[in-house]
PDB file of C-alpha atoms in Angstrom:
ATOM      1  CA  UNK A   1     100.159  92.735 100.489  1.00  0.00           C
ATOM      2  CA  UNK A   2     102.018  90.357 102.516  1.00  0.00           C
ATOM      3  CA  UNK A   3     105.435  91.366 104.012  1.00  0.00           C
ATOM      4  CA  UNK A   4     107.192  89.489 101.489  1.00  0.00           C
ATOM      5  CA  UNK A   5     105.424  90.604  98.704  1.00  0.00           C
ATOM      6  CA  UNK A   6     105.493  94.521  99.957  1.00  0.00           C
ATOM      7  CA  UNK A   7     109.119  94.085  99.709  1.00  0.00           C
ATOM      8  CA  UNK A   8     109.238  92.929  95.833  1.00  0.00           C
ATOM      9  CA  UNK A   9     106.966  95.204  95.165  1.00  0.00           C
ATOM     10  CA  UNK A  10     109.168  98.095  96.574  1.00  0.00           C
ATOM     11  CA  UNK A  11     112.393  96.551  95.080  1.00  0.00           C
ATOM     12  CA  UNK A  12     110.462  96.475  91.245  1.00  0.00           C
ATOM     13  CA  UNK A  13     109.287 100.196  91.731  1.00  0.00           C
ATOM     14  CA  UNK A  14     113.092 101.256  92.945  1.00  0.00           C
ATOM     15  CA  UNK A  15     114.762  99.352  89.727  1.00  0.00           C
ATOM     16  CA  UNK A  16     115.814 102.450  87.403  1.00  0.00           C
ATOM     17  CA  UNK A  17     114.681 100.685  84.259  1.00  0.00           C
ATOM     18  CA  UNK A  18     112.354  97.283  83.186  1.00  0.00           C
ATOM     19  CA  UNK A  19     108.386  96.944  82.950  1.00  0.00           C
ATOM     20  CA  UNK A  20     105.915  96.146  85.832  1.00  0.00           C
ATOM     21  CA  UNK A  21     102.858  94.805  84.854  1.00  0.00           C
ATOM     22  CA  UNK A  22      99.351  94.980  86.681  1.00  0.00           C
ATOM     23  CA  UNK A  23      96.505  92.841  86.107  1.00  0.00           C
ATOM     24  CA  UNK A  24      93.038  91.819  86.687  1.00  0.00           C
ATOM     25  CA  UNK A  25      89.481  92.887  85.522  1.00  0.00           C
ATOM     26  CA  UNK A  26      87.643  96.308  85.692  1.00  0.00           C
ATOM     27  CA  UNK A  27      87.489  97.497  88.886  1.00  0.00           C
ATOM     28  CA  UNK A  28      90.077  95.456  90.719  1.00  0.00           C
ATOM     29  CA  UNK A  29      92.687  98.000  91.495  1.00  0.00           C
ATOM     30  CA  UNK A  30      95.184  97.998  89.103  1.00  0.00           C
ATOM     31  CA  UNK A  31      95.595 101.760  88.881  1.00  0.00           C
ATOM     32  CA  UNK A  32      95.333 102.136  92.707  1.00  0.00           C
ATOM     33  CA  UNK A  33      98.019  99.994  93.147  1.00  0.00           C
ATOM     34  CA  UNK A  34     100.521 101.496  90.157  1.00  0.00           C
ATOM     35  CA  UNK A  35      99.563 105.288  91.802  1.00  0.00           C
ATOM     36  CA  UNK A  36     100.514 103.889  95.423  1.00  0.00           C
ATOM     37  CA  UNK A  37     103.488 102.592  93.934  1.00  0.00           C
ATOM     38  CA  UNK A  38     104.023 105.883  91.785  1.00  0.00           C
ATOM     39  CA  UNK A  39     103.315 107.841  95.286  1.00  0.00           C
ATOM     40  CA  UNK A  40     106.099 105.977  97.351  1.00  0.00           C
ATOM     41  CA  UNK A  41     109.057 106.943  94.380  1.00  0.00           C
ATOM     42  CA  UNK A  42     107.665 110.287  93.684  1.00  0.00           C
ATOM     43  CA  UNK A  43     111.201 112.969  93.519  1.00  0.00           C
ATOM     44  CA  UNK A  44     111.290 116.200  92.162  1.00  0.00           C
ATOM     45  CA  UNK A  45     114.269 114.749  90.840  1.00  0.00           C
ATOM     46  CA  UNK A  46     112.700 112.207  88.631  1.00  0.00           C
ATOM     47  CA  UNK A  47     110.946 112.600  85.432  1.00  0.00           C
ATOM     48  CA  UNK A  48     107.401 110.727  85.908  1.00  0.00           C
ATOM     49  CA  UNK A  49     104.708 110.911  83.278  1.00  0.00           C
ATOM     50  CA  UNK A  50     101.372 109.293  83.045  1.00  0.00           C
ATOM     51  CA  UNK A  51      99.168 108.334  79.951  1.00  0.00           C
ATOM     52  CA  UNK A  52      96.051 107.696  80.794  1.00  0.00           C
ATOM     53  CA  UNK A  53      92.420 107.217  79.649  1.00  0.00           C
ATOM     54  CA  UNK A  54      91.233 109.020  81.522  1.00  0.00           C
ATOM     55  CA  UNK A  55      93.259 110.100  84.343  1.00  0.00           C
ATOM     56  CA  UNK A  56      91.453 108.943  87.388  1.00  0.00           C
ATOM     57  CA  UNK A  57      94.043 111.073  90.284  1.00  0.00           C
ATOM     58  CA  UNK A  58      96.421 113.958  89.812  1.00  0.00           C
ATOM     59  CA  UNK A  59      99.735 113.921  92.353  1.00  0.00           C
ATOM     60  CA  UNK A  60     101.938 116.309  92.486  1.00  0.00           C
ATOM     61  CA  UNK A  61     105.025 116.232  91.109  1.00  0.00           C
ATOM     62  CA  UNK A  62     103.747 113.867  88.045  1.00  0.00           C
ATOM     63  CA  UNK A  63     102.984 115.023  84.369  1.00  0.00           C
ATOM     64  CA  UNK A  64      99.735 113.495  83.755  1.00  0.00           C
ATOM     65  CA  UNK A  65      98.610 112.919  80.435  1.00  0.00           C
ATOM     66  CA  UNK A  66      95.094 112.429  78.908  1.00  0.00           C
ATOM     67  CA  UNK A  67      94.740 110.378  75.960  1.00  0.00           C
ATOM     68  CA  UNK A  68      91.945 110.556  73.517  1.00  0.00           C
ATOM     69  CA  UNK A  69      91.140 107.466  71.528  1.00  0.00           C
ATOM     70  CA  UNK A  70      90.010 108.997  68.636  1.00  0.00           C
ATOM     71  CA  UNK A  71      92.896 111.726  68.041  1.00  0.00           C
ATOM     72  CA  UNK A  72      95.445 111.278  70.575  1.00  0.00           C
ATOM     73  CA  UNK A  73      96.070 107.621  71.415  1.00  0.00           C
ATOM     74  CA  UNK A  74      98.046 105.608  73.731  1.00  0.00           C
ATOM     75  CA  UNK A  75     100.716 104.936  70.682  1.00  0.00           C
ATOM     76  CA  UNK A  76     101.040 108.496  69.829  1.00  0.00           C
ATOM     77  CA  UNK A  77     101.578 109.612  73.348  1.00  0.00           C
ATOM     78  CA  UNK A  78     103.665 107.439  73.914  1.00  0.00           C
ATOM     79  CA  UNK A  79     106.196 108.107  71.041  1.00  0.00           C
ATOM     80  CA  UNK A  80     105.784 112.073  72.555  1.00  0.00           C
ATOM     81  CA  UNK A  81     106.868 111.374  75.752  1.00  0.00           C
ATOM     82  CA  UNK A  82     109.695 109.095  75.159  1.00  0.00           C
ATOM     83  CA  UNK A  83     111.392 112.335  73.444  1.00  0.00           C
ATOM     84  CA  UNK A  84     111.057 114.110  76.564  1.00  0.00           C
ATOM     85  CA  UNK A  85     113.715 111.885  78.619  1.00  0.00           C
ATOM     86  CA  UNK A  86     111.113 111.096  81.049  1.00  0.00           C
ATOM     87  CA  UNK A  87     112.387 108.365  83.651  1.00  0.00           C
ATOM     88  CA  UNK A  88     109.238 106.747  84.559  1.00  0.00           C
ATOM     89  CA  UNK A  89     106.430 106.049  82.550  1.00  0.00           C
ATOM     90  CA  UNK A  90     103.070 105.213  83.193  1.00  0.00           C
ATOM     91  CA  UNK A  91     100.940 103.668  80.275  1.00  0.00           C
ATOM     92  CA  UNK A  92      97.227 103.542  81.191  1.00  0.00           C
ATOM     93  CA  UNK A  93      96.340 100.016  79.596  1.00  0.00           C
ATOM     94  CA  UNK A  94      98.600  98.016  76.979  1.00  0.00           C
ATOM     95  CA  UNK A  95      95.688  98.174  74.226  1.00  0.00           C
ATOM     96  CA  UNK A  96      97.753  97.178  71.044  1.00  0.00           C
ATOM     97  CA  UNK A  97     100.511  95.623  69.427  1.00  0.00           C
ATOM     98  CA  UNK A  98     101.675  98.874  68.981  1.00  0.00           C
ATOM     99  CA  UNK A  99     101.552 100.299  72.579  1.00  0.00           C
ATOM    100  CA  UNK A 100     102.804  96.648  73.454  1.00  0.00           C
ATOM    101  CA  UNK A 101     106.048  97.463  71.332  1.00  0.00           C
ATOM    102  CA  UNK A 102     107.103 100.967  72.135  1.00  0.00           C
ATOM    103  CA  UNK A 103     106.424 100.394  75.730  1.00  0.00           C
ATOM    104  CA  UNK A 104     108.583  97.001  75.916  1.00  0.00           C
ATOM    105  CA  UNK A 105     111.624  99.157  73.753  1.00  0.00           C
ATOM    106  CA  UNK A 106     111.050 101.447  76.663  1.00  0.00           C
ATOM    107  CA  UNK A 107     111.557  99.286  79.090  1.00  0.00           C
ATOM    108  CA  UNK A 108     114.633  97.716  77.429  1.00  0.00           C
ATOM    109  CA  UNK A 109     116.306 101.142  77.098  1.00  0.00           C
ATOM    110  CA  UNK A 110     116.551 102.985  80.257  1.00  0.00           C
ATOM    111  CA  UNK A 111     113.040 103.958  81.438  1.00  0.00           C
ATOM    112  CA  UNK A 112     111.001 102.007  83.930  1.00  0.00           C
ATOM    113  CA  UNK A 113     107.340 101.388  82.035  1.00  0.00           C
ATOM    114  CA  UNK A 114     104.353 100.556  84.151  1.00  0.00           C
ATOM    115  CA  UNK A 115     101.168  99.080  82.356  1.00  0.00           C
ATOM    116  CA  UNK A 116      98.276  97.313  83.101  1.00  0.00           C
ATOM    117  CA  UNK A 117      97.049  94.061  81.391  1.00  0.00           C
ATOM    118  CA  UNK A 118      93.473  92.322  81.636  1.00  0.00           C
ATOM    119  CA  UNK A 119      94.227  89.071  82.286  1.00  0.00           C
ATOM    120  CA  UNK A 120      93.141  86.042  84.881  1.00  0.00           C
ATOM    121  CA  UNK A 121      96.890  85.495  87.007  1.00  0.00           C
ATOM    122  CA  UNK A 122     100.139  86.838  86.829  1.00  0.00           C
ATOM    123  CA  UNK A 123     101.392  84.358  84.624  1.00  0.00           C
ATOM    124  CA  UNK A 124      98.929  84.093  82.074  1.00  0.00           C
ATOM    125  CA  UNK A 125     100.211  87.887  81.057  1.00  0.00           C
ATOM    126  CA  UNK A 126     102.796  86.399  79.243  1.00  0.00           C
ATOM    127  CA  UNK A 127     100.274  84.528  76.989  1.00  0.00           C
ATOM    128  CA  UNK A 128      98.933  88.040  76.839  1.00  0.00           C
ATOM    129  CA  UNK A 129     102.639  89.408  75.591  1.00  0.00           C
ATOM    130  CA  UNK A 130     102.369  87.331  73.003  1.00  0.00           C
ATOM    131  CA  UNK A 131      99.181  87.795  71.720  1.00  0.00           C
ATOM    132  CA  UNK A 132     100.353  91.259  71.420  1.00  0.00           C
ATOM    133  CA  UNK A 133     103.323  90.391  69.375  1.00  0.00           C
ATOM    134  CA  UNK A 134     106.050  90.643  71.859  1.00  0.00           C
ATOM    135  CA  UNK A 135     108.622  88.135  71.371  1.00  0.00           C
ATOM    136  CA  UNK A 136     109.616  85.830  74.461  1.00  0.00           C
ATOM    137  CA  UNK A 137     113.214  86.800  74.333  1.00  0.00           C
ATOM    138  CA  UNK A 138     112.096  90.558  74.552  1.00  0.00           C
ATOM    139  CA  UNK A 139     109.738  89.808  77.377  1.00  0.00           C
ATOM    140  CA  UNK A 140     112.082  88.311  79.398  1.00  0.00           C
ATOM    141  CA  UNK A 141     114.865  91.293  78.902  1.00  0.00           C
ATOM    142  CA  UNK A 142     112.602  93.835  80.235  1.00  0.00           C
ATOM    143  CA  UNK A 143     109.750  92.187  82.601  1.00  0.00           C
ATOM    144  CA  UNK A 144     110.411  92.730  86.528  1.00  0.00           C
ATOM    145  CA  UNK A 145     107.469  92.081  88.392  1.00  0.00           C
ATOM    146  CA  UNK A 146     103.991  90.745  86.835  1.00  0.00           C
ATOM    147  CA  UNK A 147     100.698  91.603  89.849  1.00  0.00           C
ATOM    148  CA  UNK A 148      97.566  90.204  89.574  1.00  0.00           C
ATOM    149  CA  UNK A 149      95.225  91.097  92.274  1.00  0.00           C
ATOM    150  CA  UNK A 150      91.427  91.242  92.865  1.00  0.00           C
ATOM    151  CA  UNK A 151      89.059  93.499  95.242  1.00  0.00           C
ATOM    152  CA  UNK A 152      87.147  91.458  98.170  1.00  0.00           C
ATOM    153  CA  UNK A 153      84.638  93.117 100.068  1.00  0.00           C
ATOM    154  CA  UNK A 154      85.521  93.478 104.153  1.00  0.00           C
ATOM    155  CA  UNK A 155      83.048  91.972 106.583  1.00  0.00           C
ATOM    156  CA  UNK A 156      81.504  94.820 108.161  1.00  0.00           C
ATOM    157  CA  UNK A 157      83.339  95.540 112.070  1.00  0.00           C
ATOM    158  CA  UNK A 158      80.158  96.228 113.741  1.00  0.00           C
ATOM    159  CA  UNK A 159      77.945  93.224 112.950  1.00  0.00           C
ATOM    160  CA  UNK A 160      80.656  90.622 112.458  1.00  0.00           C
ATOM    161  CA  UNK A 161      80.353  87.172 113.787  1.00  0.00           C
ATOM    162  CA  UNK A 162      81.704  83.690 114.083  1.00  0.00           C
ATOM    163  CA  UNK A 163      80.584  81.670 111.691  1.00  0.00           C
ATOM    164  CA  UNK A 164      81.505  78.266 110.616  1.00  0.00           C
ATOM    165  CA  UNK A 165      81.567  77.186 107.215  1.00  0.00           C
ATOM    166  CA  UNK A 166      78.767  74.834 105.203  1.00  0.00           C
ATOM    167  CA  UNK A 167      79.787  71.546 103.941  1.00  0.00           C
ATOM    168  CA  UNK A 168      79.255  73.123 100.543  1.00  0.00           C
ATOM    169  CA  UNK A 169      81.884  75.832 101.144  1.00  0.00           C
ATOM    170  CA  UNK A 170      84.290  73.312 102.169  1.00  0.00           C
ATOM    171  CA  UNK A 171      84.013  70.934  99.578  1.00  0.00           C
ATOM    172  CA  UNK A 172      84.166  73.491  97.004  1.00  0.00           C
ATOM    173  CA  UNK A 173      87.193  75.236  98.282  1.00  0.00           C
ATOM    174  CA  UNK A 174      88.868  72.256  99.693  1.00  0.00           C
ATOM    175  CA  UNK A 175      89.106  72.668 103.339  1.00  0.00           C
ATOM    176  CA  UNK A 176      89.512  69.916 105.833  1.00  0.00           C
ATOM    177  CA  UNK A 177      88.831  70.152 109.060  1.00  0.00           C
ATOM    178  CA  UNK A 178      91.885  71.100 110.172  1.00  0.00           C
ATOM    179  CA  UNK A 179      91.651  74.098 107.850  1.00  0.00           C
ATOM    180  CA  UNK A 180      88.367  75.044 109.829  1.00  0.00           C
ATOM    181  CA  UNK A 181      89.889  74.453 112.891  1.00  0.00           C
ATOM    182  CA  UNK A 182      92.929  76.767 112.735  1.00  0.00           C
ATOM    183  CA  UNK A 183      90.705  79.631 111.224  1.00  0.00           C
ATOM    184  CA  UNK A 184      88.316  82.376 112.325  1.00  0.00           C
ATOM    185  CA  UNK A 185      85.863  82.450 109.999  1.00  0.00           C
ATOM    186  CA  UNK A 186      83.333  85.220 109.970  1.00  0.00           C
ATOM    187  CA  UNK A 187      80.374  87.022 108.621  1.00  0.00           C
ATOM    188  CA  UNK A 188      78.417  90.200 108.604  1.00  0.00           C
ATOM    189  CA  UNK A 189      74.534  89.610 110.108  1.00  0.00           C
ATOM    190  CA  UNK A 190      74.049  93.410 108.609  1.00  0.00           C
ATOM    191  CA  UNK A 191      73.058  96.308 110.410  1.00  0.00           C
ATOM    192  CA  UNK A 192      72.747  99.779 110.019  1.00  0.00           C
ATOM    193  CA  UNK A 193      76.143 100.837 109.740  1.00  0.00           C
ATOM    194  CA  UNK A 194      76.872  98.545 106.572  1.00  0.00           C
ATOM    195  CA  UNK A 195      72.969  98.870 105.236  1.00  0.00           C
ATOM    196  CA  UNK A 196      72.140  95.112 106.101  1.00  0.00           C
ATOM    197  CA  UNK A 197      74.611  93.597 103.462  1.00  0.00           C
ATOM    198  CA  UNK A 198      77.081  92.484 106.150  1.00  0.00           C
ATOM    199  CA  UNK A 199      80.629  93.957 104.360  1.00  0.00           C
ATOM    200  CA  UNK A 200      81.890  97.462 104.828  1.00  0.00           C
ATOM    201  CA  UNK A 201      84.648  98.470 102.511  1.00  0.00           C
ATOM    202  CA  UNK A 202      86.700  96.211 100.331  1.00  0.00           C
ATOM    203  CA  UNK A 203      90.814  94.716 100.504  1.00  0.00           C
ATOM    204  CA  UNK A 204      92.764  93.835  97.615  1.00  0.00           C
ATOM    205  CA  UNK A 205      94.530  90.316  97.565  1.00  0.00           C
ATOM    206  CA  UNK A 206      97.464  89.634  95.040  1.00  0.00           C
ATOM    207  CA  UNK A 207      99.495  87.124  93.134  1.00  0.00           C
ATOM    208  CA  UNK A 208     103.123  88.855  92.667  1.00  0.00           C
ATOM    209  CA  UNK A 209     105.464  86.949  90.008  1.00  0.00           C
ATOM    210  CA  UNK A 210     108.951  87.934  90.394  1.00  0.00           C
ATOM    211  CA  UNK A 211     110.968  87.657  87.320  1.00  0.00           C
ATOM    212  CA  UNK A 212     114.334  86.191  88.850  1.00  0.00           C
ATOM    213  CA  UNK A 213     116.981  84.964  86.834  1.00  0.00           C
ATOM    214  CA  UNK A 214     115.540  81.367  86.183  1.00  0.00           C
ATOM    215  CA  UNK A 215     112.267  82.988  85.255  1.00  0.00           C
ATOM    216  CA  UNK A 216     113.692  84.844  82.826  1.00  0.00           C
ATOM    217  CA  UNK A 217     115.272  81.628  81.622  1.00  0.00           C
ATOM    218  CA  UNK A 218     112.316  80.074  81.516  1.00  0.00           C
ATOM    219  CA  UNK A 219     110.427  82.770  79.625  1.00  0.00           C
ATOM    220  CA  UNK A 220     113.378  82.801  77.197  1.00  0.00           C
ATOM    221  CA  UNK A 221     113.342  79.003  76.253  1.00  0.00           C
ATOM    222  CA  UNK A 222     109.436  79.312  76.314  1.00  0.00           C
ATOM    223  CA  UNK A 223     108.424  77.203  79.375  1.00  0.00           C
ATOM    224  CA  UNK A 224     104.739  76.685  79.359  1.00  0.00           C
ATOM    225  CA  UNK A 225     102.597  78.920  82.090  1.00  0.00           C
ATOM    226  CA  UNK A 226     102.224  76.272  84.341  1.00  0.00           C
ATOM    227  CA  UNK A 227     105.735  75.307  84.690  1.00  0.00           C
ATOM    228  CA  UNK A 228     106.781  79.078  85.454  1.00  0.00           C
ATOM    229  CA  UNK A 229     103.892  78.989  88.217  1.00  0.00           C
ATOM    230  CA  UNK A 230     104.988  76.069  89.807  1.00  0.00           C
ATOM    231  CA  UNK A 231     108.661  77.361  90.231  1.00  0.00           C
ATOM    232  CA  UNK A 232     106.828  80.756  91.217  1.00  0.00           C
ATOM    233  CA  UNK A 233     105.805  78.124  93.627  1.00  0.00           C
ATOM    234  CA  UNK A 234     108.431  76.889  95.224  1.00  0.00           C
ATOM    235  CA  UNK A 235     110.057  80.523  95.547  1.00  0.00           C
ATOM    236  CA  UNK A 236     107.042  81.110  98.045  1.00  0.00           C
ATOM    237  CA  UNK A 237     104.753  82.711  95.478  1.00  0.00           C
ATOM    238  CA  UNK A 238     100.777  82.449  96.498  1.00  0.00           C
ATOM    239  CA  UNK A 239      98.084  82.646  93.805  1.00  0.00           C
ATOM    240  CA  UNK A 240      95.466  84.432  94.163  1.00  0.00           C
ATOM    241  CA  UNK A 241      92.994  82.052  95.224  1.00  0.00           C
ATOM    242  CA  UNK A 242      95.546  81.168  98.254  1.00  0.00           C
ATOM    243  CA  UNK A 243      95.862  84.561  99.513  1.00  0.00           C
ATOM    244  CA  UNK A 244      91.757  84.995  99.125  1.00  0.00           C
ATOM    245  CA  UNK A 245      91.405  81.807 101.616  1.00  0.00           C
ATOM    246  CA  UNK A 246      94.244  83.178 103.850  1.00  0.00           C
ATOM    247  CA  UNK A 247      92.387  86.841 103.932  1.00  0.00           C
ATOM    248  CA  UNK A 248      88.903  84.717 105.127  1.00  0.00           C
ATOM    249  CA  UNK A 249      90.470  82.205 107.596  1.00  0.00           C
ATOM    250  CA  UNK A 250      91.800  85.682 109.527  1.00  0.00           C
ATOM    251  CA  UNK A 251      88.391  86.950 109.506  1.00  0.00           C
ATOM    252  CA  UNK A 252      88.450  89.999 107.391  1.00  0.00           C
ATOM    253  CA  UNK A 253      85.929  89.084 104.826  1.00  0.00           C
ATOM    254  CA  UNK A 254      83.958  85.612 104.046  1.00  0.00           C
ATOM    255  CA  UNK A 255      84.033  82.127 102.635  1.00  0.00           C
ATOM    256  CA  UNK A 256      81.247  83.422 100.356  1.00  0.00           C
ATOM    257  CA  UNK A 257      82.865  86.647  99.069  1.00  0.00           C
ATOM    258  CA  UNK A 258      86.170  84.264  97.744  1.00  0.00           C
ATOM    259  CA  UNK A 259      83.445  82.100  96.247  1.00  0.00           C
ATOM    260  CA  UNK A 260      81.895  84.773  94.971  1.00  0.00           C
ATOM    261  CA  UNK A 261      85.336  86.289  93.082  1.00  0.00           C
ATOM    262  CA  UNK A 262      86.986  83.349  92.254  1.00  0.00           C
ATOM    263  CA  UNK A 263      84.758  80.937  90.826  1.00  0.00           C
ATOM    264  CA  UNK A 264      85.143  82.417  87.549  1.00  0.00           C
ATOM    265  CA  UNK A 265      89.214  82.242  87.453  1.00  0.00           C
ATOM    266  CA  UNK A 266      90.297  80.398  84.481  1.00  0.00           C
ATOM    267  CA  UNK A 267      93.289  78.367  83.666  1.00  0.00           C
ATOM    268  CA  UNK A 268      95.363  79.053  81.070  1.00  0.00           C
ATOM    269  CA  UNK A 269      94.380  77.055  78.225  1.00  0.00           C
ATOM    270  CA  UNK A 270      91.226  78.650  78.751  1.00  0.00           C
ATOM    271  CA  UNK A 271      88.993  76.106  80.701  1.00  0.00           C
ATOM    272  CA  UNK A 272      88.213  76.954  84.224  1.00  0.00           C
ATOM    273  CA  UNK A 273      90.649  76.185  87.141  1.00  0.00           C
ATOM    274  CA  UNK A 274      89.394  74.380  89.742  1.00  0.00           C
ATOM    275  CA  UNK A 275      88.655  76.178  92.759  1.00  0.00           C
ATOM    276  CA  UNK A 276      90.908  74.053  95.833  1.00  0.00           C
ATOM    277  CA  UNK A 277      93.030  74.945  98.513  1.00  0.00           C
TER     278      UNK A 277
END
């Protein structure tokens, strides 16, 4: 994360109540991000309970609950743990209207609730909450922050070398000659260290929507996702693709990887969103 994104995230995780959502496709690191946040605020004075299916990692001082969709669902578990006076509840995934409703009510009544959604971007989570039957006025009251993320393969440091974007990449991504001149694009040529792939490890890129007072009012009155994202942009929020291009420009991943990960992102209307800088 960029420094301002780190500060926004820490501020949300240190709040005594509210709803923190992390969104993205399966395997994009959502649970890892939430566990990192929990590890930072973990304190013996706090009653922290996680509801997961499955429990992917155990943290000392945190109560982990294994959910079973056949006999002990997220809704069952959430109702049960809210009777245990928790300070923080991590719900592995908002899968249905019942879970979303209970989680939102918990966030409104003095609990910090963390959860995940499967949406393409941060603001699209508002549409998903609508689909789950959460009224906009409740969403505006409880949301603290929405984090969308993706994972990009990192260039192998052992075989990285400078590379100029192809004409097709520059056109597809909207790169100007000035963009190219100011960047340090690289590719891995492949070596024994990376099994000839040119990549070693992964890194995350984020899109962080801070729910400030003005954003709350926009959500409450039913503003469109496009208007909310436009306003967030004026506040310094960078879109996923912008952060991906920034990572490529400093030589940590390739433009080919950016295109691979982001070419399928759809806009709020469900139509493919144009890929541009």
